[in-house]
Structure formats: structure tokens, C-alpha cells
Amino acid sequence: DQQVKQNSPSLSVQEGRISILNCDYTNSMFDYFLWYKKYPAEGPTFLISISSIKDKNEDGRFTVFLNKSAKHLSLHIVPSQPGDSAVYFCAASTKYSGAGSYQLTFGKGTKLSVIP
Amino acid sequence: DSGVTQTPKHLITATGQRVTLRCSPRSGDLSVYWYQQSLDQGLQFLIHYYNGEERAKGNILERFSAQQFPDLHSELNLSSLELGDSALYFCASSARAGVNTEAFFGQGTRLTVV
């Protein structure tokens, strides 16, 4: 049972245009959502996050939108640059019982290619 | 550089063997999480330690175990290895267990079981 789904394995975008990466989740207990970027042979790098009390968070070229009723979030990258080419993972967390453990549940990732 | 150090970067071993993966968290971080990434899969949570204590377990096999030492580094022990254990193993750290915040990942250890 995949609780976090990224239905597009890959996405190609022209440099300068907008990249939109999508993510759906099924667990209504998730209350914190994150996007990670991963280059080959490196670990995931935190990009941006959003709490469930918000519907938008912006950081430079990156904006994450959260639609709780649809259990959907998206990452917008504007303008897209060749250096943005990487695998993007959507992740979600919720407090694990009373233990204060916030392990992340990841999607399978979307490979973004930004074409010069 | 995330500040999380994992060693070794690559490991090749035979079926039935035992290996130990090591993780040093970012300075000051008390939480260490272990994740496994198999081929074409997302990262799967294995186990979480906070200040030396186990806090949560995910899909971790009984053949796998972990611990966090007083200096906060952590080790993941994998025994009776099978071909299917070949994967990338990531360690992540975060500041506190009681706060929902981003985790910082190491570069991972690529384990190949032959």
C-alpha cells in the first residue's frame, strides 16, 4: 500500500519554463510534507517543506502547494534551469504514536530533465 | 555537504555474510534515521534512534539491527545477507525527535550482495 504516490516517473521541460511535479497521498494523518532533490551518487537534499496548516510555501524559484481536501501537493519550479535536472522525491510525515518519531514516507520519485 | 557522514560508500559481500554500516549525524543532531532504497523504489524507513534509544521501527527485517552510541553515531548491522538485500542504505539526522522538521541525508552506502 503506497501512501505517497508520484505518478509521473519522468518529466522533461525546456529551460526557462515552469516545471510542475505532482504528488498524491492517502494517509490523512500526514501533517508535514517535504520535497527532496537527488542527484546520482548523492543523498537526497532537502528542498522545501509545507505544514498542513498552510496551502502554499515559497522559497525563491520553488513553490509548494498543498490541497488537503484532494490529498495532493505539487512543486513548481520557475524558471527551470538545467541544474534542476534531478530526481525529485515527495515525502510526508506524521507523529508516530507518542514516541516523537517523524519518519518520512517517500514517493518513488520523478526524474526531471531540463533541456537547454 | 549535508554534514551527515556514511561509511563505507560501497560494499560488496557474499550471501550469508554480515556487514556493518556506519553513520555520523550532523553536529548537534540527536535523531538518526535509517532508510533503504531498492532498485526503482522510493526510500523505505527502517528504524529511528533518538539520543541512544530506539524510537520507531519500520519495515526492518529481523536479520537487521541498529544501535546509536553515546557519541551519537549509529551503526546498522545486516546479517545473513541475501541477494535481495542489495540496495542503497541512507542515514539521515535531524535535530530533535519531538519536532517535525526536515532530515538531512548522508550520501548513502551502496551494498551489493553477490
PDB file of C-alpha atoms in Angstrom:
ATOM      1  CA  ASP A   1       0.000   0.000   0.000  1.00  0.00           C
ATOM      2  CA  GLN A   2       1.746   3.093  -1.268  1.00  0.00           C
ATOM      3  CA  GLN A   3       0.767   6.043   0.892  1.00  0.00           C
ATOM      4  CA  VAL A   4       2.674   8.632  -1.133  1.00  0.00           C
ATOM      5  CA  LYS A   5       2.412   8.446  -4.901  1.00  0.00           C
ATOM      6  CA  GLN A   6       4.263  10.225  -7.637  1.00  0.00           C
ATOM      7  CA  ASN A   7       2.530   9.029 -10.760  1.00  0.00           C
ATOM      8  CA  SER A   8       4.915  10.563 -13.276  1.00  0.00           C
ATOM      9  CA  PRO A   9       8.242   8.719 -13.351  1.00  0.00           C
ATOM     10  CA  SER A  10       9.749  11.395 -15.578  1.00  0.00           C
ATOM     11  CA  LEU A  11       9.218  14.926 -16.827  1.00  0.00           C
ATOM     12  CA  SER A  12      11.013  16.972 -19.497  1.00  0.00           C
ATOM     13  CA  VAL A  13      10.838  20.766 -19.549  1.00  0.00           C
ATOM     14  CA  GLN A  14      12.512  23.471 -21.593  1.00  0.00           C
ATOM     15  CA  GLU A  15      14.910  25.759 -19.786  1.00  0.00           C
ATOM     16  CA  GLY A  16      13.129  28.894 -18.575  1.00  0.00           C
ATOM     17  CA  ARG A  17       9.701  27.274 -18.475  1.00  0.00           C
ATOM     18  CA  ILE A  18       7.774  26.078 -15.436  1.00  0.00           C
ATOM     19  CA  SER A  19       8.237  22.577 -14.035  1.00  0.00           C
ATOM     20  CA  ILE A  20       5.318  21.121 -12.118  1.00  0.00           C
ATOM     21  CA  LEU A  21       5.847  17.937 -10.143  1.00  0.00           C
ATOM     22  CA  ASN A  22       2.854  16.274  -8.565  1.00  0.00           C
ATOM     23  CA  CYS A  23       2.323  14.089  -5.549  1.00  0.00           C
ATOM     24  CA  ASP A  24      -0.739  12.399  -4.042  1.00  0.00           C
ATOM     25  CA  TYR A  25      -1.110  10.867  -0.611  1.00  0.00           C
ATOM     26  CA  THR A  26      -3.664   8.647   1.034  1.00  0.00           C
ATOM     27  CA  ASN A  27      -2.938   8.903   4.757  1.00  0.00           C
ATOM     28  CA  SER A  28      -4.988  11.737   6.254  1.00  0.00           C
ATOM     29  CA  MET A  29      -2.734  11.698   9.330  1.00  0.00           C
ATOM     30  CA  PHE A  30       0.172  13.184   7.383  1.00  0.00           C
ATOM     31  CA  ASP A  31       0.733  16.719   8.625  1.00  0.00           C
ATOM     32  CA  TYR A  32       4.064  17.744   7.171  1.00  0.00           C
ATOM     33  CA  PHE A  33       5.197  17.446   3.585  1.00  0.00           C
ATOM     34  CA  LEU A  34       8.637  17.805   2.067  1.00  0.00           C
ATOM     35  CA  TRP A  35      10.334  17.738  -1.295  1.00  0.00           C
ATOM     36  CA  TYR A  36      13.818  16.342  -1.695  1.00  0.00           C
ATOM     37  CA  LYS A  37      16.075  16.538  -4.721  1.00  0.00           C
ATOM     38  CA  LYS A  38      18.538  13.774  -5.501  1.00  0.00           C
ATOM     39  CA  TYR A  39      21.456  13.781  -7.896  1.00  0.00           C
ATOM     40  CA  PRO A  40      23.095  10.499  -8.925  1.00  0.00           C
ATOM     41  CA  ALA A  41      25.539   9.118  -6.357  1.00  0.00           C
ATOM     42  CA  GLU A  42      24.390  11.606  -3.735  1.00  0.00           C
ATOM     43  CA  GLY A  43      21.937  11.507  -0.865  1.00  0.00           C
ATOM     44  CA  PRO A  44      18.582  13.293  -1.032  1.00  0.00           C
ATOM     45  CA  THR A  45      18.848  17.015  -0.374  1.00  0.00           C
ATOM     46  CA  PHE A  46      16.045  18.869   1.363  1.00  0.00           C
ATOM     47  CA  LEU A  47      14.405  21.405  -0.925  1.00  0.00           C
ATOM     48  CA  ILE A  48      11.234  22.801   0.602  1.00  0.00           C
ATOM     49  CA  SER A  49       8.514  21.818   3.034  1.00  0.00           C
ATOM     50  CA  ILE A  50       4.984  22.731   3.981  1.00  0.00           C
ATOM     51  CA  SER A  51       2.921  22.198   7.076  1.00  0.00           C
ATOM     52  CA  SER A  52      -0.654  21.015   6.787  1.00  0.00           C
ATOM     53  CA  ILE A  53      -1.873  24.316   8.251  1.00  0.00           C
ATOM     54  CA  LYS A  54      -0.707  26.127   5.125  1.00  0.00           C
ATOM     55  CA  ASP A  55      -1.618  25.782   1.477  1.00  0.00           C
ATOM     56  CA  LYS A  56       1.446  27.421  -0.039  1.00  0.00           C
ATOM     57  CA  ASN A  57       5.098  27.888   0.744  1.00  0.00           C
ATOM     58  CA  GLU A  58       7.591  29.698  -1.414  1.00  0.00           C
ATOM     59  CA  ASP A  59      11.377  29.738  -1.459  1.00  0.00           C
ATOM     60  CA  GLY A  60      12.967  31.518  -4.366  1.00  0.00           C
ATOM     61  CA  ARG A  61      12.202  29.649  -7.570  1.00  0.00           C
ATOM     62  CA  PHE A  62      10.472  26.847  -5.678  1.00  0.00           C
ATOM     63  CA  THR A  63       6.854  26.879  -4.529  1.00  0.00           C
ATOM     64  CA  VAL A  64       4.956  24.022  -2.954  1.00  0.00           C
ATOM     65  CA  PHE A  65       1.166  23.946  -2.994  1.00  0.00           C
ATOM     66  CA  LEU A  66      -0.925  21.761  -0.727  1.00  0.00           C
ATOM     67  CA  ASN A  67      -4.551  20.819  -1.370  1.00  0.00           C
ATOM     68  CA  LYS A  68      -5.627  18.905   1.713  1.00  0.00           C
ATOM     69  CA  SER A  69      -9.119  18.106   0.508  1.00  0.00           C
ATOM     70  CA  ALA A  70      -7.684  16.456  -2.588  1.00  0.00           C
ATOM     71  CA  LYS A  71      -4.722  14.996  -0.692  1.00  0.00           C
ATOM     72  CA  HIS A  72      -2.483  16.464  -3.333  1.00  0.00           C
ATOM     73  CA  LEU A  73       0.626  18.573  -3.376  1.00  0.00           C
ATOM     74  CA  SER A  74       2.729  19.987  -6.147  1.00  0.00           C
ATOM     75  CA  LEU A  75       6.130  21.549  -6.558  1.00  0.00           C
ATOM     76  CA  HIS A  76       6.531  24.402  -9.027  1.00  0.00           C
ATOM     77  CA  ILE A  77       9.946  25.434 -10.274  1.00  0.00           C
ATOM     78  CA  VAL A  78      10.054  28.755 -12.113  1.00  0.00           C
ATOM     79  CA  PRO A  79      12.112  29.325 -14.164  1.00  0.00           C
ATOM     80  CA  SER A  80      13.533  25.865 -14.663  1.00  0.00           C
ATOM     81  CA  GLN A  81      17.294  25.600 -15.096  1.00  0.00           C
ATOM     82  CA  PRO A  82      19.466  22.751 -16.416  1.00  0.00           C
ATOM     83  CA  GLY A  83      20.954  22.362 -12.929  1.00  0.00           C
ATOM     84  CA  ASP A  84      17.491  21.427 -11.680  1.00  0.00           C
ATOM     85  CA  SER A  85      17.730  18.139 -13.566  1.00  0.00           C
ATOM     86  CA  ALA A  86      17.498  15.511 -10.840  1.00  0.00           C
ATOM     87  CA  VAL A  87      15.111  13.046  -9.240  1.00  0.00           C
ATOM     88  CA  TYR A  88      12.553  14.762  -7.018  1.00  0.00           C
ATOM     89  CA  PHE A  89      11.034  12.881  -4.115  1.00  0.00           C
ATOM     90  CA  CYS A  90       7.870  13.865  -2.354  1.00  0.00           C
ATOM     91  CA  ALA A  91       7.782  12.845   1.316  1.00  0.00           C
ATOM     92  CA  ALA A  92       5.305  13.076   4.150  1.00  0.00           C
ATOM     93  CA  SER A  93       5.433  12.576   7.875  1.00  0.00           C
ATOM     94  CA  THR A  94       3.240  12.327  10.896  1.00  0.00           C
ATOM     95  CA  LYS A  95       3.968  11.861  14.530  1.00  0.00           C
ATOM     96  CA  TYR A  96       4.464   8.162  15.231  1.00  0.00           C
ATOM     97  CA  SER A  97       2.284   7.446  18.266  1.00  0.00           C
ATOM     98  CA  GLY A  98       3.699   9.269  21.272  1.00  0.00           C
ATOM     99  CA  ALA A  99       7.294   8.424  20.601  1.00  0.00           C
ATOM    100  CA  GLY A 100       8.135  11.660  18.834  1.00  0.00           C
ATOM    101  CA  SER A 101       9.368   9.856  15.762  1.00  0.00           C
ATOM    102  CA  TYR A 102       8.905  11.632  12.443  1.00  0.00           C
ATOM    103  CA  GLN A 103      10.000   9.094   9.912  1.00  0.00           C
ATOM    104  CA  LEU A 104       9.348  10.054   6.341  1.00  0.00           C
ATOM    105  CA  THR A 105       7.208   8.177   3.851  1.00  0.00           C
ATOM    106  CA  PHE A 106       8.564   8.726   0.368  1.00  0.00           C
ATOM    107  CA  GLY A 107       7.140   8.529  -3.108  1.00  0.00           C
ATOM    108  CA  LYS A 108       9.128   6.729  -5.792  1.00  0.00           C
ATOM    109  CA  GLY A 109      10.349   9.961  -7.327  1.00  0.00           C
ATOM    110  CA  THR A 110      10.033  11.888 -10.572  1.00  0.00           C
ATOM    111  CA  LYS A 111      13.062  12.369 -12.794  1.00  0.00           C
ATOM    112  CA  LEU A 112      13.105  15.940 -14.067  1.00  0.00           C
ATOM    113  CA  SER A 113      15.111  16.787 -17.162  1.00  0.00           C
ATOM    114  CA  VAL A 114      15.512  20.456 -18.020  1.00  0.00           C
ATOM    115  CA  ILE A 115      16.515  20.845 -21.638  1.00  0.00           C
ATOM    116  CA  PRO A 116      18.765  23.805 -22.513  1.00  0.00           C
TER     117      PRO A 116
ATOM    118  CA  ASP B   1      27.559  18.719   2.074  1.00  0.00           C
ATOM    119  CA  SER B   2      24.738  17.765   4.443  1.00  0.00           C
ATOM    120  CA  GLY B   3      27.067  17.183   7.384  1.00  0.00           C
ATOM    121  CA  VAL B   4      25.958  13.545   7.654  1.00  0.00           C
ATOM    122  CA  THR B   5      28.761  11.067   7.008  1.00  0.00           C
ATOM    123  CA  GLN B   6      28.235   7.468   5.987  1.00  0.00           C
ATOM    124  CA  THR B   7      30.893   4.819   5.614  1.00  0.00           C
ATOM    125  CA  PRO B   8      31.703   2.873   3.583  1.00  0.00           C
ATOM    126  CA  LYS B   9      30.363   4.317   0.338  1.00  0.00           C
ATOM    127  CA  HIS B  10      30.430   0.967  -1.401  1.00  0.00           C
ATOM    128  CA  LEU B  11      30.351  -2.548  -0.052  1.00  0.00           C
ATOM    129  CA  ILE B  12      30.398  -5.835  -1.921  1.00  0.00           C
ATOM    130  CA  THR B  13      29.885  -9.019   0.039  1.00  0.00           C
ATOM    131  CA  ALA B  14      28.699 -12.584  -0.381  1.00  0.00           C
ATOM    132  CA  THR B  15      25.385 -14.113   0.595  1.00  0.00           C
ATOM    133  CA  GLY B  16      25.239 -15.268   4.197  1.00  0.00           C
ATOM    134  CA  GLN B  17      27.724 -12.695   5.390  1.00  0.00           C
ATOM    135  CA  ARG B  18      27.293  -9.883   7.914  1.00  0.00           C
ATOM    136  CA  VAL B  19      28.135  -6.220   7.378  1.00  0.00           C
ATOM    137  CA  THR B  20      28.050  -3.045   9.438  1.00  0.00           C
ATOM    138  CA  LEU B  21      27.172   0.345   8.020  1.00  0.00           C
ATOM    139  CA  ARG B  22      28.182   3.432   9.933  1.00  0.00           C
ATOM    140  CA  CYS B  23      26.610   6.873  10.181  1.00  0.00           C
ATOM    141  CA  SER B  24      27.792  10.054  11.867  1.00  0.00           C
ATOM    142  CA  PRO B  25      24.974  12.594  12.195  1.00  0.00           C
ATOM    143  CA  ARG B  26      25.281  16.349  11.830  1.00  0.00           C
ATOM    144  CA  SER B  27      26.838  18.036  14.805  1.00  0.00           C
ATOM    145  CA  GLY B  28      24.194  18.515  17.472  1.00  0.00           C
ATOM    146  CA  ASP B  29      21.576  16.268  15.883  1.00  0.00           C
ATOM    147  CA  LEU B  30      20.173  13.693  18.269  1.00  0.00           C
ATOM    148  CA  SER B  31      17.968  11.764  15.858  1.00  0.00           C
ATOM    149  CA  VAL B  32      19.250   9.218  13.369  1.00  0.00           C
ATOM    150  CA  TYR B  33      17.005   7.536  10.813  1.00  0.00           C
ATOM    151  CA  TRP B  34      17.930   4.658   8.517  1.00  0.00           C
ATOM    152  CA  TYR B  35      16.332   4.205   5.095  1.00  0.00           C
ATOM    153  CA  GLN B  36      16.690   1.571   2.380  1.00  0.00           C
ATOM    154  CA  GLN B  37      16.324   2.321  -1.316  1.00  0.00           C
ATOM    155  CA  SER B  38      15.997  -0.719  -3.525  1.00  0.00           C
ATOM    156  CA  LEU B  39      16.023  -0.584  -7.320  1.00  0.00           C
ATOM    157  CA  ASP B  40      13.231   1.607  -8.698  1.00  0.00           C
ATOM    158  CA  GLN B  41      11.770   2.063  -5.232  1.00  0.00           C
ATOM    159  CA  GLY B  42      11.349   5.039  -3.016  1.00  0.00           C
ATOM    160  CA  LEU B  43      13.163   5.228   0.255  1.00  0.00           C
ATOM    161  CA  GLN B  44      11.763   2.845   2.859  1.00  0.00           C
ATOM    162  CA  PHE B  45      12.044   3.727   6.526  1.00  0.00           C
ATOM    163  CA  LEU B  46      13.870   1.136   8.592  1.00  0.00           C
ATOM    164  CA  ILE B  47      14.469   2.447  12.095  1.00  0.00           C
ATOM    165  CA  HIS B  48      14.823   5.625  14.171  1.00  0.00           C
ATOM    166  CA  TYR B  49      17.074   6.289  17.137  1.00  0.00           C
ATOM    167  CA  TYR B  50      16.989   9.326  19.353  1.00  0.00           C
ATOM    168  CA  ASN B  51      19.802  10.035  21.797  1.00  0.00           C
ATOM    169  CA  GLY B  52      20.685   6.379  22.030  1.00  0.00           C
ATOM    170  CA  GLU B  53      17.177   4.998  22.310  1.00  0.00           C
ATOM    171  CA  GLU B  54      15.143   3.234  19.669  1.00  0.00           C
ATOM    172  CA  ARG B  55      12.064   5.328  18.889  1.00  0.00           C
ATOM    173  CA  ALA B  56      10.356   3.624  15.974  1.00  0.00           C
ATOM    174  CA  LYS B  57      10.694   0.686  13.639  1.00  0.00           C
ATOM    175  CA  GLY B  58       9.555   0.467  10.072  1.00  0.00           C
ATOM    176  CA  ASN B  59       9.938  -2.337   7.569  1.00  0.00           C
ATOM    177  CA  ILE B  60      13.128  -3.669   9.083  1.00  0.00           C
ATOM    178  CA  LEU B  61      13.900  -7.354   8.788  1.00  0.00           C
ATOM    179  CA  GLU B  62      14.752  -9.372  11.886  1.00  0.00           C
ATOM    180  CA  ARG B  63      18.170 -10.054  10.323  1.00  0.00           C
ATOM    181  CA  PHE B  64      18.861  -6.310  10.564  1.00  0.00           C
ATOM    182  CA  SER B  65      19.600  -4.399  13.727  1.00  0.00           C
ATOM    183  CA  ALA B  66      20.856  -0.976  14.653  1.00  0.00           C
ATOM    184  CA  GLN B  67      22.181   0.984  17.575  1.00  0.00           C
ATOM    185  CA  GLN B  68      23.144   4.524  18.439  1.00  0.00           C
ATOM    186  CA  PHE B  69      26.173   5.092  20.621  1.00  0.00           C
ATOM    187  CA  PRO B  70      26.835   7.723  23.317  1.00  0.00           C
ATOM    188  CA  ASP B  71      28.729   9.872  20.804  1.00  0.00           C
ATOM    189  CA  LEU B  72      25.501   9.723  18.696  1.00  0.00           C
ATOM    190  CA  HIS B  73      26.953   7.853  15.755  1.00  0.00           C
ATOM    191  CA  SER B  74      24.858   4.924  14.612  1.00  0.00           C
ATOM    192  CA  GLU B  75      25.512   1.549  13.082  1.00  0.00           C
ATOM    193  CA  LEU B  76      23.199  -0.616  11.006  1.00  0.00           C
ATOM    194  CA  ASN B  77      24.049  -4.310  11.144  1.00  0.00           C
ATOM    195  CA  LEU B  78      22.865  -6.573   8.353  1.00  0.00           C
ATOM    196  CA  SER B  79      23.340 -10.305   8.803  1.00  0.00           C
ATOM    197  CA  SER B  80      22.672 -13.499   6.855  1.00  0.00           C
ATOM    198  CA  LEU B  81      22.695 -11.369   3.759  1.00  0.00           C
ATOM    199  CA  GLU B  82      20.598 -12.308   0.761  1.00  0.00           C
ATOM    200  CA  LEU B  83      20.754 -11.111  -2.833  1.00  0.00           C
ATOM    201  CA  GLY B  84      17.607  -9.065  -2.259  1.00  0.00           C
ATOM    202  CA  ASP B  85      19.353  -7.005   0.399  1.00  0.00           C
ATOM    203  CA  SER B  86      21.356  -5.278  -2.311  1.00  0.00           C
ATOM    204  CA  ALA B  87      20.306  -1.642  -2.085  1.00  0.00           C
ATOM    205  CA  LEU B  88      21.310   1.864  -1.170  1.00  0.00           C
ATOM    206  CA  TYR B  89      21.184   2.452   2.566  1.00  0.00           C
ATOM    207  CA  PHE B  90      20.798   6.029   3.707  1.00  0.00           C
ATOM    208  CA  CYS B  91      21.187   7.550   7.092  1.00  0.00           C
ATOM    209  CA  ALA B  92      19.505  10.848   7.964  1.00  0.00           C
ATOM    210  CA  SER B  93      19.718  13.045  11.012  1.00  0.00           C
ATOM    211  CA  SER B  94      17.560  15.755  12.468  1.00  0.00           C
ATOM    212  CA  ALA B  95      17.788  17.991  15.464  1.00  0.00           C
ATOM    213  CA  ARG B  96      15.117  16.704  17.793  1.00  0.00           C
ATOM    214  CA  ALA B  97      12.663  13.854  17.942  1.00  0.00           C
ATOM    215  CA  GLY B  98       9.755  15.933  19.129  1.00  0.00           C
ATOM    216  CA  VAL B  99       9.746  18.427  16.312  1.00  0.00           C
ATOM    217  CA  ASN B 100       8.632  17.791  12.777  1.00  0.00           C
ATOM    218  CA  THR B 101      11.410  19.164  10.689  1.00  0.00           C
ATOM    219  CA  GLU B 102      13.495  18.282   7.711  1.00  0.00           C
ATOM    220  CA  ALA B 103      16.007  15.486   7.919  1.00  0.00           C
ATOM    221  CA  PHE B 104      19.462  15.705   6.368  1.00  0.00           C
ATOM    222  CA  PHE B 105      20.742  12.714   4.464  1.00  0.00           C
ATOM    223  CA  GLY B 106      24.156  11.235   4.011  1.00  0.00           C
ATOM    224  CA  GLN B 107      25.469  10.095   0.642  1.00  0.00           C
ATOM    225  CA  GLY B 108      24.459   6.525   1.316  1.00  0.00           C
ATOM    226  CA  THR B 109      26.163   3.151   1.312  1.00  0.00           C
ATOM    227  CA  ARG B 110      25.659   1.046  -1.769  1.00  0.00           C
ATOM    228  CA  LEU B 111      25.529  -2.589  -0.712  1.00  0.00           C
ATOM    229  CA  THR B 112      25.919  -5.291  -3.312  1.00  0.00           C
ATOM    230  CA  VAL B 113      25.365  -8.893  -2.244  1.00  0.00           C
ATOM    231  CA  VAL B 114      26.754 -11.465  -4.668  1.00  0.00           C
TER     232      VAL B 114
END
